[in-house]
GROMACS .gro file of C-alpha atoms in nm:
model
  281
    1UNK     CA    1  19.011  15.479  16.125
    2UNK     CA    2  18.701  15.562  15.946
    3UNK     CA    3  18.697  15.922  16.084
    4UNK     CA    4  18.888  16.188  15.882
    5UNK     CA    5  19.172  16.387  16.066
    6UNK     CA    6  19.082  16.702  16.198
    7UNK     CA    7  19.431  16.853  16.113
    8UNK     CA    8  19.678  16.698  15.870
    9UNK     CA    9  20.033  16.769  15.780
   10UNK     CA   10  20.181  16.626  15.448
   11UNK     CA   11  20.564  16.665  15.408
   12UNK     CA   12  20.572  16.955  15.591
   13UNK     CA   13  20.931  17.145  15.598
   14UNK     CA   14  21.038  17.478  15.732
   15UNK     CA   15  21.356  17.677  15.745
   16UNK     CA   16  21.441  17.979  15.946
   17UNK     CA   17  21.616  18.251  15.761
   18UNK     CA   18  21.908  18.239  16.006
   19UNK     CA   19  21.955  17.878  15.943
   20UNK     CA   20  22.052  17.653  15.663
   21UNK     CA   21  21.914  17.343  15.863
   22UNK     CA   22  21.568  17.240  15.857
   23UNK     CA   23  21.365  17.327  16.159
   24UNK     CA   24  21.123  17.080  16.037
   25UNK     CA   25  21.166  16.816  15.782
   26UNK     CA   26  20.907  16.637  15.593
   27UNK     CA   27  20.660  16.605  15.853
   28UNK     CA   28  20.377  16.364  15.800
   29UNK     CA   29  20.101  16.386  16.100
   30UNK     CA   30  19.730  16.293  16.103
   31UNK     CA   31  19.567  16.418  16.399
   32UNK     CA   32  19.206  16.293  16.480
   33UNK     CA   33  18.904  16.437  16.657
   34UNK     CA   34  18.907  16.368  17.032
   35UNK     CA   35  19.277  16.240  17.051
   36UNK     CA   36  19.528  16.336  17.308
   37UNK     CA   37  19.859  16.368  17.183
   38UNK     CA   38  20.194  16.435  17.320
   39UNK     CA   39  20.490  16.530  17.086
   40UNK     CA   40  20.777  16.444  17.296
   41UNK     CA   41  21.139  16.618  17.221
   42UNK     CA   42  21.444  16.773  17.377
   43UNK     CA   43  21.471  17.163  17.363
   44UNK     CA   44  21.542  17.262  17.025
   45UNK     CA   45  21.388  16.963  16.860
   46UNK     CA   46  21.119  17.174  16.653
   47UNK     CA   47  20.811  17.152  16.866
   48UNK     CA   48  20.722  17.502  16.900
   49UNK     CA   49  20.784  17.548  16.506
   50UNK     CA   50  20.559  17.255  16.441
   51UNK     CA   51  20.266  17.427  16.652
   52UNK     CA   52  20.298  17.742  16.488
   53UNK     CA   53  20.200  17.546  16.159
   54UNK     CA   54  19.886  17.406  16.300
   55UNK     CA   55  19.688  17.740  16.292
   56UNK     CA   56  19.885  17.927  15.999
   57UNK     CA   57  20.111  18.123  16.240
   58UNK     CA   58  20.390  17.994  16.014
   59UNK     CA   59  20.366  17.897  15.652
   60UNK     CA   60  20.540  17.578  15.553
   61UNK     CA   61  20.842  17.632  15.300
   62UNK     CA   62  20.709  17.284  15.130
   63UNK     CA   63  20.401  17.072  15.215
   64UNK     CA   64  20.052  17.105  15.316
   65UNK     CA   65  19.881  17.186  15.660
   66UNK     CA   66  19.519  17.084  15.630
   67UNK     CA   67  19.227  17.201  15.884
   68UNK     CA   68  18.918  16.987  15.849
   69UNK     CA   69  19.045  16.873  15.491
   70UNK     CA   70  19.103  17.221  15.368
   71UNK     CA   71  19.456  17.397  15.328
   72UNK     CA   72  19.519  17.656  15.552
   73UNK     CA   73  19.504  18.000  15.320
   74UNK     CA   74  19.386  18.349  15.379
   75UNK     CA   75  19.043  18.278  15.305
   76UNK     CA   76  18.992  18.039  15.588
   77UNK     CA   77  19.257  18.142  15.825
   78UNK     CA   78  18.993  18.298  16.060
   79UNK     CA   79  18.796  17.981  16.100
   80UNK     CA   80  19.095  17.778  16.124
   81UNK     CA   81  19.220  17.988  16.430
   82UNK     CA   82  18.864  17.926  16.568
   83UNK     CA   83  18.907  17.559  16.522
   84UNK     CA   84  19.288  17.532  16.670
   85UNK     CA   85  19.373  17.754  16.963
   86UNK     CA   86  19.728  17.768  17.072
   87UNK     CA   87  19.868  17.833  17.409
   88UNK     CA   88  20.206  17.913  17.406
   89UNK     CA   89  20.489  17.839  17.626
   90UNK     CA   90  20.545  18.180  17.794
   91UNK     CA   91  20.177  18.307  17.910
   92UNK     CA   92  20.318  18.674  17.899
   93UNK     CA   93  20.343  18.656  17.542
   94UNK     CA   94  19.968  18.579  17.525
   95UNK     CA   95  19.836  18.793  17.822
   96UNK     CA   96  19.807  19.158  17.728
   97UNK     CA   97  19.475  19.322  17.884
   98UNK     CA   98  19.460  19.474  18.249
   99UNK     CA   99  19.223  19.245  18.400
  100UNK     CA  100  19.173  18.855  18.372
  101UNK     CA  101  18.788  18.909  18.244
  102UNK     CA  102  18.908  19.147  17.967
  103UNK     CA  103  19.200  18.927  17.851
  104UNK     CA  104  18.986  18.603  17.853
  105UNK     CA  105  18.722  18.829  17.648
  106UNK     CA  106  18.952  18.923  17.378
  107UNK     CA  107  18.906  18.642  17.151
  108UNK     CA  108  18.529  18.610  17.168
  109UNK     CA  109  18.495  18.982  17.105
  110UNK     CA  110  18.734  18.962  16.809
  111UNK     CA  111  18.508  18.679  16.686
  112UNK     CA  112  18.194  18.925  16.679
  113UNK     CA  113  18.002  18.776  16.950
  114UNK     CA  114  17.756  18.945  17.120
  115UNK     CA  115  17.811  19.094  17.474
  116UNK     CA  116  17.588  18.803  17.651
  117UNK     CA  117  17.744  18.537  17.488
  118UNK     CA  118  18.105  18.686  17.540
  119UNK     CA  119  18.020  18.721  17.909
  120UNK     CA  120  17.894  18.341  17.923
  121UNK     CA  121  18.182  18.201  17.731
  122UNK     CA  122  18.444  18.405  17.980
  123UNK     CA  123  18.221  18.275  18.289
  124UNK     CA  124  18.260  17.928  18.179
  125UNK     CA  125  18.595  17.932  18.077
  126UNK     CA  126  18.738  18.073  18.405
  127UNK     CA  127  18.508  17.791  18.585
  128UNK     CA  128  18.709  17.525  18.395
  129UNK     CA  129  19.053  17.641  18.503
  130UNK     CA  130  18.936  17.717  18.850
  131UNK     CA  131  18.966  18.084  18.833
  132UNK     CA  132  18.601  18.200  18.905
  133UNK     CA  133  18.623  18.501  19.132
  134UNK     CA  134  18.946  18.647  18.966
  135UNK     CA  135  18.780  18.866  18.694
  136UNK     CA  136  18.883  19.190  18.816
  137UNK     CA  137  19.258  19.091  18.923
  138UNK     CA  138  19.545  19.187  18.710
  139UNK     CA  139  19.681  18.871  18.541
  140UNK     CA  140  20.042  19.031  18.571
  141UNK     CA  141  20.035  18.991  18.961
  142UNK     CA  142  19.946  18.617  18.934
  143UNK     CA  143  20.191  18.312  18.978
  144UNK     CA  144  20.309  18.141  18.671
  145UNK     CA  145  20.090  17.857  18.694
  146UNK     CA  146  19.774  18.089  18.731
  147UNK     CA  147  19.916  18.307  18.428
  148UNK     CA  148  19.918  17.960  18.233
  149UNK     CA  149  19.552  17.881  18.348
  150UNK     CA  150  19.433  18.250  18.221
  151UNK     CA  151  19.631  18.183  17.883
  152UNK     CA  152  19.420  17.857  17.873
  153UNK     CA  153  19.101  18.023  17.964
  154UNK     CA  154  19.150  18.275  17.673
  155UNK     CA  155  19.185  17.991  17.418
  156UNK     CA  156  18.885  17.805  17.563
  157UNK     CA  157  18.658  18.087  17.547
  158UNK     CA  158  18.698  18.070  17.166
  159UNK     CA  159  18.558  17.734  17.199
  160UNK     CA  160  18.812  17.552  16.964
  161UNK     CA  161  18.789  17.191  16.873
  162UNK     CA  162  19.162  17.124  16.883
  163UNK     CA  163  19.374  17.300  17.171
  164UNK     CA  164  19.748  17.305  17.117
  165UNK     CA  165  19.987  17.348  17.457
  166UNK     CA  166  20.348  17.443  17.394
  167UNK     CA  167  20.542  17.303  17.709
  168UNK     CA  168  20.225  17.354  17.936
  169UNK     CA  169  20.422  17.254  18.273
  170UNK     CA  170  20.753  17.422  18.199
  171UNK     CA  171  20.878  17.636  18.478
  172UNK     CA  172  20.586  17.527  18.704
  173UNK     CA  173  20.628  17.354  19.069
  174UNK     CA  174  20.518  16.993  19.091
  175UNK     CA  175  20.174  17.086  19.230
  176UNK     CA  176  20.089  17.344  18.984
  177UNK     CA  177  20.223  17.121  18.712
  178UNK     CA  178  19.969  16.841  18.801
  179UNK     CA  179  19.660  17.089  18.835
  180UNK     CA  180  19.745  17.216  18.493
  181UNK     CA  181  19.755  16.858  18.367
  182UNK     CA  182  19.425  16.769  18.537
  183UNK     CA  183  19.270  17.057  18.351
  184UNK     CA  184  19.410  16.958  17.998
  185UNK     CA  185  19.288  16.610  18.064
  186UNK     CA  186  18.943  16.757  18.159
  187UNK     CA  187  18.895  16.940  17.853
  188UNK     CA  188  18.936  16.621  17.656
  189UNK     CA  189  18.728  16.408  17.867
  190UNK     CA  190  18.420  16.637  17.947
  191UNK     CA  191  18.430  16.832  17.634
  192UNK     CA  192  18.608  16.597  17.373
  193UNK     CA  193  18.829  16.857  17.261
  194UNK     CA  194  19.145  16.719  17.071
  195UNK     CA  195  19.449  16.807  17.296
  196UNK     CA  196  19.806  16.837  17.141
  197UNK     CA  197  20.053  16.914  17.391
  198UNK     CA  198  20.458  16.928  17.350
  199UNK     CA  199  20.693  16.822  17.631
  200UNK     CA  200  21.042  16.713  17.717
  201UNK     CA  201  20.911  16.579  18.059
  202UNK     CA  202  20.879  16.218  17.993
  203UNK     CA  203  20.714  16.151  18.330
  204UNK     CA  204  20.370  16.295  18.242
  205UNK     CA  205  20.330  16.169  17.897
  206UNK     CA  206  20.234  15.786  18.007
  207UNK     CA  207  19.952  15.946  18.240
  208UNK     CA  208  19.818  16.157  17.950
  209UNK     CA  209  19.875  16.059  17.603
  210UNK     CA  210  19.693  15.830  17.344
  211UNK     CA  211  19.949  15.878  17.103
  212UNK     CA  212  20.325  15.997  17.131
  213UNK     CA  213  20.543  16.114  16.863
  214UNK     CA  214  20.918  16.154  16.935
  215UNK     CA  215  21.054  16.489  16.761
  216UNK     CA  216  21.430  16.512  16.696
  217UNK     CA  217  21.613  16.768  16.471
  218UNK     CA  218  21.275  16.862  16.304
  219UNK     CA  219  21.212  16.488  16.210
  220UNK     CA  220  20.942  16.248  16.362
  221UNK     CA  221  21.158  15.951  16.461
  222UNK     CA  222  20.900  15.747  16.632
  223UNK     CA  223  20.519  15.704  16.699
  224UNK     CA  224  20.310  15.502  16.900
  225UNK     CA  225  20.134  15.447  17.233
  226UNK     CA  226  20.341  15.570  17.536
  227UNK     CA  227  20.404  15.188  17.627
  228UNK     CA  228  20.542  15.154  17.274
  229UNK     CA  229  20.736  15.439  17.271
  230UNK     CA  230  20.926  15.392  17.597
  231UNK     CA  231  21.043  15.054  17.464
  232UNK     CA  232  21.237  15.213  17.206
  233UNK     CA  233  21.565  15.292  17.426
  234UNK     CA  234  21.794  15.367  17.130
  235UNK     CA  235  21.552  15.620  16.986
  236UNK     CA  236  21.494  15.806  17.326
  237UNK     CA  237  21.866  15.821  17.402
  238UNK     CA  238  21.959  15.948  17.038
  239UNK     CA  239  21.656  16.221  17.091
  240UNK     CA  240  21.830  16.334  17.440
  241UNK     CA  241  21.519  16.176  17.627
  242UNK     CA  242  21.516  15.951  17.929
  243UNK     CA  243  21.265  15.642  18.074
  244UNK     CA  244  21.011  15.765  18.291
  245UNK     CA  245  21.132  15.730  18.659
  246UNK     CA  246  20.882  15.457  18.748
  247UNK     CA  247  21.016  15.236  18.426
  248UNK     CA  248  21.363  15.284  18.575
  249UNK     CA  249  21.272  15.136  18.910
  250UNK     CA  250  21.172  14.823  18.734
  251UNK     CA  251  21.496  14.820  18.502
  252UNK     CA  252  21.658  14.815  18.859
  253UNK     CA  253  21.452  14.506  18.951
  254UNK     CA  254  21.535  14.330  18.634
  255UNK     CA  255  21.898  14.398  18.700
  256UNK     CA  256  21.843  14.254  19.056
  257UNK     CA  257  21.752  13.927  18.897
  258UNK     CA  258  21.345  13.949  18.935
  259UNK     CA  259  21.119  13.873  18.633
  260UNK     CA  260  20.954  14.234  18.622
  261UNK     CA  261  20.779  14.373  18.337
  262UNK     CA  262  20.863  14.736  18.290
  263UNK     CA  263  20.557  14.967  18.367
  264UNK     CA  264  20.525  15.335  18.314
  265UNK     CA  265  20.211  15.426  18.499
  266UNK     CA  266  20.154  15.412  18.872
  267UNK     CA  267  19.844  15.181  18.860
  268UNK     CA  268  20.036  14.945  18.620
  269UNK     CA  269  20.354  14.968  18.836
  270UNK     CA  270  20.121  14.869  19.157
  271UNK     CA  271  19.987  14.560  18.987
  272UNK     CA  272  20.324  14.445  18.892
  273UNK     CA  273  20.461  14.479  19.215
  274UNK     CA  274  20.179  14.293  19.371
  275UNK     CA  275  20.244  14.008  19.112
  276UNK     CA  276  20.607  14.010  19.174
  277UNK     CA  277  20.557  14.002  19.574
  278UNK     CA  278  20.299  13.696  19.542
  279UNK     CA  279  20.535  13.505  19.289
  280UNK     CA  280  20.838  13.555  19.545
  281UNK     CA  281  20.645  13.452  19.854
   0.00000   0.00000   0.00000
């Protein structure tokens, strides 16, 4: 790939004071502009710790984090955080203002933008997450899914080049989770934003990610496309992950004696089922 990584981790390790084990263990990671990346791992795998290194919230015990080729330092931390925006797992950690409009405006105001530009960005960000008309509402009276949308809008209003989302669908009902994923996908497709999300929900990964990393005990155990990753049964099992439900159906078909290829997306599954029906008629 001729393009340079927008974010790079080189041999990054991290220890929490309360633990002797490495929360991150020699992580190497190259993130390129426009990519959609999923970091897949069970609870406690190190996903949140990894994300806090991407815009300087945490500093590695060893190794380097580079944003646009520059190591994160006191001198560039402000521009790093304008480049890389993080949406935390719990939106209540991120939503502080009494109204949605004020909350989304917080980042742009701190960037020193003028009033008109702040207003324009807030309006656009709320449109992107389908919350236009909610400006005067209190964020604390919203549903969990709507709170996540406010947190996403607050990050989008800063117009970052990279958006990092920690477990964006955690705790949401299936309908809200699907809406969140549509918006996240739209950020990438419409605006070219590089999107990195962590999840332990294996079913959303094949529909979203260009590149998948399996994180287990602070180490990257595997990387590749979703199709490549979900062929690695032993690695998935070791990382306390499973195959997507669609893939399990094709495994059952194989066990029934059918010559079925394992598929992991609805479209591919449909095509494979049509092929099987035609071949067995």
